[in-house]
Coordinates of C-alpha atoms and ligand atoms in Angstrom, one line a residue:
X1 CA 59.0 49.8 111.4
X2 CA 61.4 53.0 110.8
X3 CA 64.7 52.4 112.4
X4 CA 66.9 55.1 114.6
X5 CA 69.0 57.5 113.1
X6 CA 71.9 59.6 114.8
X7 CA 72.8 62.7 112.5
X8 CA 76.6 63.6 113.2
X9 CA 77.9 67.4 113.7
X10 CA 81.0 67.8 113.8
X11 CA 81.7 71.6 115.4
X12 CA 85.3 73.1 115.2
X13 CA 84.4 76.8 116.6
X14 CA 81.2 76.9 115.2
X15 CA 79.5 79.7 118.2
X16 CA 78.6 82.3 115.2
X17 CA 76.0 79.5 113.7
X18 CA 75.5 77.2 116.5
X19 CA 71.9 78.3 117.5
X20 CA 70.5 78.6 114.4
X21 CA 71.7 75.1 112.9
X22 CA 71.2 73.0 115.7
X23 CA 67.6 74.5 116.1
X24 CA 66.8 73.9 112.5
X25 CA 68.3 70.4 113.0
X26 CA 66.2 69.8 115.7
X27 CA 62.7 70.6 114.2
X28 CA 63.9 68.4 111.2
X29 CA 64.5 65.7 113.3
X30 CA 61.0 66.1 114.9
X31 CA 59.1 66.3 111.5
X32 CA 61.0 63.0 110.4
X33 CA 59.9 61.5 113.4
X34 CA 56.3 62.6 113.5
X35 CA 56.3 61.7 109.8
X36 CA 56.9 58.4 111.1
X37 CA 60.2 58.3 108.7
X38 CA 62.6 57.3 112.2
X39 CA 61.6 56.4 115.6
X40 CA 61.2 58.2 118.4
X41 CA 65.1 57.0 119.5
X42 CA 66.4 59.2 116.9
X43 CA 69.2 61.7 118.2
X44 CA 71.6 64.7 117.1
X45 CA 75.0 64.3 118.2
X46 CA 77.4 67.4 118.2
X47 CA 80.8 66.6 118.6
X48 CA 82.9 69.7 119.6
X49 CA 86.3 69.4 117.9
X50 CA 88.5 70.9 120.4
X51 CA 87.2 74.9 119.6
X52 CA 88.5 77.8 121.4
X53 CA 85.1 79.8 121.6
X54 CA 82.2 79.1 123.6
X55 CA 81.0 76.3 121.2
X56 CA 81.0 73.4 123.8
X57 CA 78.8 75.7 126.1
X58 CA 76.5 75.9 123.5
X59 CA 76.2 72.2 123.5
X60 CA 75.9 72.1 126.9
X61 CA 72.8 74.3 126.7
X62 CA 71.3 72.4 123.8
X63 CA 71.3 69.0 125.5
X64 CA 69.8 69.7 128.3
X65 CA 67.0 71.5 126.7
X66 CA 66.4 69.4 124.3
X67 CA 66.0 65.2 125.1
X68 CA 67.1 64.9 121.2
X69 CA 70.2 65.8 121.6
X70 CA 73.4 64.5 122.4
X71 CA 77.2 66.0 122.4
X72 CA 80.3 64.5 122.2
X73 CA 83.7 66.7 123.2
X74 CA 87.1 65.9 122.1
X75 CA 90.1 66.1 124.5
X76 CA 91.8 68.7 121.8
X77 CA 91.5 69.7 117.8
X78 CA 91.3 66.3 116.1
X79 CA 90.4 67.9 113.0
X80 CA 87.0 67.1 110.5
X81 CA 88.0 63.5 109.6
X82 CA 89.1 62.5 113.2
X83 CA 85.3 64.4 114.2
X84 CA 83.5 62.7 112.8
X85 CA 85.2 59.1 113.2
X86 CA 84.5 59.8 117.0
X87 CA 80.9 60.8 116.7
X88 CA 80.1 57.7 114.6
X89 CA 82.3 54.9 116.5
X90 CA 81.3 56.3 119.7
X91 CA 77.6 55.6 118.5
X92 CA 77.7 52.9 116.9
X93 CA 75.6 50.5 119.0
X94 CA 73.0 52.7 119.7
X95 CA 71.4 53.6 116.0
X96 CA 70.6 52.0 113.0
X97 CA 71.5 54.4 110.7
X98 CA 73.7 57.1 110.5
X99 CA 73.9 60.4 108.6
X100 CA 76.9 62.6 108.7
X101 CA 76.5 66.5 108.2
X102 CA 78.6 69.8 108.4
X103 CA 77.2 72.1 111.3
X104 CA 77.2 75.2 109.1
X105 CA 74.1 73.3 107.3
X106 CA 75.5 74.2 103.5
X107 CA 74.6 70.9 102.6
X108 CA 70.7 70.8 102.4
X109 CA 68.7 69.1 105.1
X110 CA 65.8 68.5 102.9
X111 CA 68.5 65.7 101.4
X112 CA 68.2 63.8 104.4
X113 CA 64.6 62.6 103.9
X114 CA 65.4 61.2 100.8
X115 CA 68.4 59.5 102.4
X116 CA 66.0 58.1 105.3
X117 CA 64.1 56.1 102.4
X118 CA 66.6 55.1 100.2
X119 CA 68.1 53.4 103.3
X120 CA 64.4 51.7 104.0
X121 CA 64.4 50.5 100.5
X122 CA 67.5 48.5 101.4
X123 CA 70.3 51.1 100.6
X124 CA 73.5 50.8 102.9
X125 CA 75.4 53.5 101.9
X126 CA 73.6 57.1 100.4
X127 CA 76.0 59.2 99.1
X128 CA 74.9 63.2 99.3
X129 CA 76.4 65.1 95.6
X130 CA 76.1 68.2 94.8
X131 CA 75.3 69.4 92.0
X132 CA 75.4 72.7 91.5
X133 CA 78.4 74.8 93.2
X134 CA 77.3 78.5 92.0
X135 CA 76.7 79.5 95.6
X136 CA 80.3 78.3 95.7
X137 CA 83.4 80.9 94.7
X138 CA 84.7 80.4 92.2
X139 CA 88.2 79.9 93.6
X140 CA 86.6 77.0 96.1
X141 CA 84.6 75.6 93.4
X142 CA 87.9 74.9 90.8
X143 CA 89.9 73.6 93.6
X144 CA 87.3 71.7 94.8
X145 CA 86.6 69.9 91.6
X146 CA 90.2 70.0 90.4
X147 CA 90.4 67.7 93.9
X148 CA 87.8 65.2 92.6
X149 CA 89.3 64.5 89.1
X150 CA 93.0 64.3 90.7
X151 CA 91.8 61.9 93.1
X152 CA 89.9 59.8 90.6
X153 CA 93.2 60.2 88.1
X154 CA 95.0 58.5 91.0
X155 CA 92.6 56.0 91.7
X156 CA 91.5 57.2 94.7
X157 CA 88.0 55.2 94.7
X158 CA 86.2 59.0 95.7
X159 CA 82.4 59.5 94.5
X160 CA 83.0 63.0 92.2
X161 CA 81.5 66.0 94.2
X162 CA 80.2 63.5 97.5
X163 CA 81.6 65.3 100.6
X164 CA 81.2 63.8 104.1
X165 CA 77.3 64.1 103.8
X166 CA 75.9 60.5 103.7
X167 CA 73.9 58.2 105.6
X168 CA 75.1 54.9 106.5
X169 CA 73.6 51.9 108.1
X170 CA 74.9 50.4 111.2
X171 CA 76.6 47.7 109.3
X172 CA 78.7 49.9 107.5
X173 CA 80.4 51.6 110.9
X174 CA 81.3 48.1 112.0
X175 CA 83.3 47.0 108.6
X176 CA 84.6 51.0 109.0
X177 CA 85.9 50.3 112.5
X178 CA 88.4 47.4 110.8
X179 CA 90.4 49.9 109.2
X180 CA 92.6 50.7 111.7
X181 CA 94.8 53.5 109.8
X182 CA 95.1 57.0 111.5
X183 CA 95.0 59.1 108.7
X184 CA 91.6 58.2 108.1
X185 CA 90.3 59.3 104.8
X186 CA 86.7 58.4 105.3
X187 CA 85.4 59.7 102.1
X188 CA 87.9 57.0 100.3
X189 CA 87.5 54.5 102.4
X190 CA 83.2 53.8 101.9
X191 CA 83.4 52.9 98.1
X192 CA 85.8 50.4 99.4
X193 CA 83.7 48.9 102.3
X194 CA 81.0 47.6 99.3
X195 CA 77.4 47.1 100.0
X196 CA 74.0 48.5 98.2
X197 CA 74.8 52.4 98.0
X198 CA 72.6 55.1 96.5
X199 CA 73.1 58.4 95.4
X200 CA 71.0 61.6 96.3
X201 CA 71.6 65.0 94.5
X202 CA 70.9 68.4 96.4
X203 CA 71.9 72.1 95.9
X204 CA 75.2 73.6 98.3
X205 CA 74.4 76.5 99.8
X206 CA 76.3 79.4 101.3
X207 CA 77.8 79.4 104.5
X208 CA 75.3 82.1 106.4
X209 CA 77.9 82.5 109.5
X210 CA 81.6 82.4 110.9
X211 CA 84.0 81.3 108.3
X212 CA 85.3 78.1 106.9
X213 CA 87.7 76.1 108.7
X214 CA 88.7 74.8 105.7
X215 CA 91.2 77.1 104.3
X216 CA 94.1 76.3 101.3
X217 CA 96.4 75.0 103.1
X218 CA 93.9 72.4 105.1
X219 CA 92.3 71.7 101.5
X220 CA 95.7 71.1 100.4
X221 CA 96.8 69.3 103.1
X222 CA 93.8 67.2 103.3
X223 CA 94.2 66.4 99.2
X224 CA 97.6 65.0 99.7
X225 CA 96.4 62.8 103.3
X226 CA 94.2 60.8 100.1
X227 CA 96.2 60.6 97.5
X228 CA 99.2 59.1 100.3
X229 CA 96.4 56.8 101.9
X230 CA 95.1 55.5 98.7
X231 CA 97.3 55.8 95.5
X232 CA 101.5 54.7 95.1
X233 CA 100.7 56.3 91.9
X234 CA 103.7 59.2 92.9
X235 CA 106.2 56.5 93.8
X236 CA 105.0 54.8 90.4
X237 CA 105.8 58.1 88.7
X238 CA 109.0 58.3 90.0
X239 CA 110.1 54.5 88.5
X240 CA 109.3 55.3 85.1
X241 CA 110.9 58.8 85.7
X242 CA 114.0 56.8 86.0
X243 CA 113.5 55.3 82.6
X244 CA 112.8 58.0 80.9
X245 CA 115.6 59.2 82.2
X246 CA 117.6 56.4 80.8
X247 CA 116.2 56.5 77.5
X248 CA 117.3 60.6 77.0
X249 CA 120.6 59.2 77.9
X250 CA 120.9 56.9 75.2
X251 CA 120.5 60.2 72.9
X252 CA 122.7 62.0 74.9
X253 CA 125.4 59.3 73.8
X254 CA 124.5 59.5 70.3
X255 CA 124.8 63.1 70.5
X256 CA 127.9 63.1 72.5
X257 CA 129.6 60.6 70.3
X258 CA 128.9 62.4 67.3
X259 CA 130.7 65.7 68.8
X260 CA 133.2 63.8 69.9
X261 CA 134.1 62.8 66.4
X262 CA 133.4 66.2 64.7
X263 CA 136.2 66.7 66.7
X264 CA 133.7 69.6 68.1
X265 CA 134.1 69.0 71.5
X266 CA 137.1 69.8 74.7
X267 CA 138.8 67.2 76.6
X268 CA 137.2 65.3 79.4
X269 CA 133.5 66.7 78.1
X270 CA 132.5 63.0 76.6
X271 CA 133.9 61.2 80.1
X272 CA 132.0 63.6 82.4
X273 CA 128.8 63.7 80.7
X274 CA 128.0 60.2 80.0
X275 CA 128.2 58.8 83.1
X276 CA 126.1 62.0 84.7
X277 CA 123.7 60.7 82.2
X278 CA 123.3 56.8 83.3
X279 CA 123.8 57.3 87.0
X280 CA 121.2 59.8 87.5
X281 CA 118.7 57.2 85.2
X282 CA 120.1 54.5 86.9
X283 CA 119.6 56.4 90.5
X284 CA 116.0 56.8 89.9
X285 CA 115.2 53.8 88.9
X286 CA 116.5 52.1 91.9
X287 CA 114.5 54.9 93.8
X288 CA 111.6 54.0 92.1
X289 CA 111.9 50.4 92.6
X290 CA 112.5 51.0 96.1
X291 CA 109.5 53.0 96.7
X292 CA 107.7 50.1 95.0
X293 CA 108.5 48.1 98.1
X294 CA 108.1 50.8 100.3
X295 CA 104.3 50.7 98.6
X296 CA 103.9 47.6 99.6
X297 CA 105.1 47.7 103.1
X298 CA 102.7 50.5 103.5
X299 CA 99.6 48.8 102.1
X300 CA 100.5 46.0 104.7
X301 CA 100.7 47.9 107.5
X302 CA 97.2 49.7 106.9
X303 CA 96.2 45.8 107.6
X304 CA 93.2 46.7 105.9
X305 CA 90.2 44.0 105.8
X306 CA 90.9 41.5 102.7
X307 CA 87.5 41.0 102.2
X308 CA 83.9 42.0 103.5
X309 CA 81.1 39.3 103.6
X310 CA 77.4 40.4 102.4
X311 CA 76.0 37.1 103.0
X312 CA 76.7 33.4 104.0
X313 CA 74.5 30.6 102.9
X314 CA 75.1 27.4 104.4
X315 CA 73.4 24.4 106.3
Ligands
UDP1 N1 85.4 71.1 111.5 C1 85.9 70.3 112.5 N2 87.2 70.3 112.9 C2 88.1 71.1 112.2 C3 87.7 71.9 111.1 C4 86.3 71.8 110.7 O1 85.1 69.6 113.2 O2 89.3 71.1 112.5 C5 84.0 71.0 111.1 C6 83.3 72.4 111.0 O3 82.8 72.8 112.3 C7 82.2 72.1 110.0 C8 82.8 71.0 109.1 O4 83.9 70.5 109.8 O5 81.1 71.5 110.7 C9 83.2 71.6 107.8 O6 84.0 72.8 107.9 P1 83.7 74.0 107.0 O7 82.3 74.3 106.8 O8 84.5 75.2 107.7 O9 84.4 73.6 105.7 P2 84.0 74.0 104.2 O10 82.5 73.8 104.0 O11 84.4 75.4 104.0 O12 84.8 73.1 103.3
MG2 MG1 81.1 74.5 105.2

């Protein structure tokens, strides 16, 4: 029996490439249907992200000319993340599988098929990667992968080159719905929810209209939302900062002693400059071991789920 699907778009002033993707989205859908891959209660659902052109209009249009497709409008920008959180919560008794995917369509639909069957042979989670990035600049493509191995370095549990285009099963937006966090970094937070996952590799393509809404300093911005969700790994840094700190200013006291003695050196040098030496190691460790705490306090606060059952067998 093939099972519903609901594929997610989330659109942030998307009017220059509208037509053209959800039409293409459409016919898709159809063929996966008619090829008996989903039912027949399969939907698109475009989620305007609060855009200033005539994207919702658009939507408008679409849905009622089309039975396949839904649209979801948010009250103001949310941004991507926040997107498509909305369009997948606000769905998520109605399908039994869900795929995530940008409306400008760089990610290739033909990915989505093979997505459909690794989920019917029993996959929960299928991760889209790319890879090859030469339709990407290469400015995006170096940040972009700089963002991957910085994550991973941090131990942000990321999958390297997976953006927000997967499919997941219906299970997988319930356990997502117990993290409670508002800076939602969903991307992080999969790997972490467990489960059978798969991954399926396709081509990037070029954005054919409008521009990316994802300039450097959303990139940027977005980079340091996961490392601050995930990783204490900077408030780590800063702890054994401290000690290092401490240990340059046991040389400094050998050094300074020595002068003293070679008679080198002026009055009140030795007294200043030693303790400048321990308090500002001293200082920064005490930073450091407060921000351990602080580390904690935060990871309680997320009152993320302590564990996630696959199965429970008992009589
Ligand atoms: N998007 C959104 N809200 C925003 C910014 C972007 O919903 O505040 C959507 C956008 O419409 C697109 C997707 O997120 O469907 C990815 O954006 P874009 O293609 O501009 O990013 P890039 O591919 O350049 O990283
Ligand atoms: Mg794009």
């Amino acid at each position: 029996m093939p099972k519903s699907l609901v594929i997610i778009v989330p659109c942030y002033n998307e009017e220059a490439i509208f037509e053209s993707s959800s039409g293409t989205l459409l016919r898709y859908l159809d063929g996966l249907i008619a090829g008996n891959k989903v039912n027949s209660d399969s939907r698109l659902c475009f989620v305007d992200d609060g855009s200033k052109d005539i994207t919702w209009e658009l939507i408008q249009n679409c849905v009622a000319k089309n039975e396949r497709a839904n649209g979801l409008k948010l009250s103001k920008n949310f941004g991507h993340q926040s997107a498509v959180l909305a369009g997948m919560l606000e769905n998520k008794d109605r399908f039994d599988a869900f795929i995530t995917i940008d409306a400008d369509l760089q990610d290739d639909i033909e990915a989505i098929e093979k997505m459909v069957d690794a989920h019917a042979n029993g996959a929960k989670v299928v991760y889209g990667v790319r890879n090859d990035r030469t339709t990407d600049t290469f400015f995006k493509r170096s940040t972009a992968e700089g963002f991957y191995t910085l994550m991973l370095k941090m131990g942000v549990p990321v999958v390297y080159n997976h953006a927000d285009f997967r499919l997941m099963d219906k299970m997988i937006i319930k356990e997502l719905e117990n993290y409670k966090e508002s800076n939602l970094f969903i991307r992080g937070i999969i790997p972490t929810i467990g489960f059978k996952s798969e991954k399926v590799y396709y081509k990037r393509k070029e954005r054919e209209a409008g521009e990316s809404k994802y300039p450097l300093r959303k990139m940027l911005a977005f980079a340091w939302n996961g490392i601050t969700s995930f990783s204490t790994t900077p408030m780590k840094l800063v702890l054994w900062f401290g000690v290092l700190n401490f240990i340059i200013a046991l040389f400094i006291t050998a050094y300074v002693i020595i002068s003293k003695f070679a008679g080198t050196t002026v009055s009140g040098w030795t007294s200043t400059l030693l303790p400048m030496a321990y308090f500002s190691g001293s200082n920064m460790i005490a930073i450091g071991l407060i921000g351990e705490y602080i580390g904690k306090i935060y990871e309680e606060i997320k009152a993320r789920p302590r564990y996630i059952i696959e199965k429970d067998l008992h009589q």
